[in-house]
Amino acid sequence: MAADQRGKAATLALRRRLLSSSCRLFFPEDPIKIVRGQGQYMYDEQGAEYIDCINNVAHVGHCHPLVVQAAHEQNQVLNTNSRYLHDNIVDYAQRLSKTLPEKLCVFYFLNSGSEANDLALRLARQYTGHWDVVVLDHAYHGHLSSLIDISPYKFRDLDGQKEWVHVAPLPDTYRGPYREDHPNPAVAYASEVKRVVSSAQEKGRKIAAFFAESLPSVGGQIIPPAGYFPEVAGHIRRAGGVFVADEIQVGFGRVGKHFWAFQLQGEDFVPDIVTMGKSIGNGHPVACVATTQAVARAFEATGVEYFNTFGGSPVSCAVGLAVLDVLEKEQLQAHAACVGSFLMELLGQQKAKHPILGDIRGVGLFIGVDLIKDEATRMPATEEADYVVSRLKENYILLSTDGPGRNVLKFKPPMCFSLDNARHVVAKLDAILTDMEEKVRSCETLRLHS
């Protein structure tokens, strides 16, 4: 049977037979069979159109014609490895360098964010001569063994915390120890990192790096207080380590105000290493590590070549260049600032109406809606969040949850997500919450309704 003639049930049966159950689906009770994407929309096998609010990989829109064209045209001419001279790789590195602080001027190209973070770990260890890593609680940095080890989100369900990994509190001003009423949460949370470092040093450990997503996503769409990263970097560098900014989820203009999310922390803040993935290739497997001359030279001093079979291929770099072209031509960074601000405003209006909406936080098109059972305790409304996501899907809106309590609705749509999309999604959310409240009188006593 041709794949285009196979029904959803048959595809699901084949998947269950051939793929591991570890490879999970969205909406496992009633998965969607997606056959096409365009812009901020996805289409199932029946032709139903869904608004995609969560796909930050299709950064400039699903199947953007200029990105597709760039890949196709280069594929027709040459696709080989980076051991040959080719203009695409140097043109791409040069274009990326113009978006970054001058100090970050050496580039490595790879295939995935996990590969990028793994290389960042190697670079940090070689440069510092140290081994240990400080990470934020609930962090996720990739699926390789080296990265599972520095991802509390994963290792707590597996082999546990290694002795060379040190976990600092997530700088969450809504749920963490230092909240919105604290006079200086940035310094307070950074002091927690200093405490973690000092504790490690007392045991004879030496810090190679501090890893952090510039805006922690899996942790619950967290916006670290401004000034936190510079303070942390000071503590880490005094311990002989480097600062790694993981921009895989949030880079390339998503935050609107800046091209890179780490720039929200101040004009003078410059990480030692920046990792990129996901949105960099709009669905094509591309990733990048940018670092300083000093870090790169230490890595080169080993005499060991760094080679990645597919990283930096002419096709991958053509795609990367096309994504940058689209971002510029369509002014998507400014668009993210405009639409994101509007979406935050609409959600804020809903917060005043629905007590289950505990916190609305975000910047640009990276927004979290924290659902709570009780305003005083801020207890995560996990079951309710799952119900809302399910109901939104019935209304052809794709959204998902994140955070330790799986209670944070996460918005990180393609950058072409529009003002009209924002209005439509919030109107549907309002209707669902209103219906919920009518059915149960109190959000605290909600039970799932099918």
PDB file of C-alpha atoms in Angstrom, residues 134 193-194 197 207-210 231-243 272:
ATOM      1  CA  VAL A 134      27.684  23.224  36.890  1.00  0.00           C
ATOM      2  CA  VAL A 193      25.909  29.122  41.898  1.00  0.00           C
ATOM      3  CA  LYS A 194      28.856  30.487  43.902  1.00  0.00           C
ATOM      4  CA  VAL A 197      31.068  25.988  43.142  1.00  0.00           C
ATOM      5  CA  ILE A 207      35.008  23.436  37.403  1.00  0.00           C
ATOM      6  CA  ALA A 208      35.330  23.295  33.613  1.00  0.00           C
ATOM      7  CA  ALA A 209      32.053  24.942  32.647  1.00  0.00           C
ATOM      8  CA  PHE A 210      28.673  26.314  33.565  1.00  0.00           C
ATOM      9  CA  GLU A 231      27.186  37.477  37.935  1.00  0.00           C
ATOM     10  CA  VAL A 232      27.354  33.725  37.344  1.00  0.00           C
ATOM     11  CA  ALA A 233      30.070  34.118  34.715  1.00  0.00           C
ATOM     12  CA  GLY A 234      32.185  35.989  37.259  1.00  0.00           C
ATOM     13  CA  HIS A 235      31.890  33.163  39.796  1.00  0.00           C
ATOM     14  CA  ILE A 236      32.569  30.468  37.172  1.00  0.00           C
ATOM     15  CA  ARG A 237      35.555  32.217  35.593  1.00  0.00           C
ATOM     16  CA  ARG A 238      37.141  32.866  38.983  1.00  0.00           C
ATOM     17  CA  ALA A 239      36.899  29.107  39.522  1.00  0.00           C
ATOM     18  CA  GLY A 240      38.745  28.563  36.232  1.00  0.00           C
ATOM     19  CA  GLY A 241      35.690  27.564  34.198  1.00  0.00           C
ATOM     20  CA  VAL A 242      33.944  28.887  31.087  1.00  0.00           C
ATOM     21  CA  PHE A 243      30.349  29.969  30.456  1.00  0.00           C
ATOM     22  CA  ASP A 272      32.833  31.861  26.162  1.00  0.00           C
TER      23      ASP A 272
END
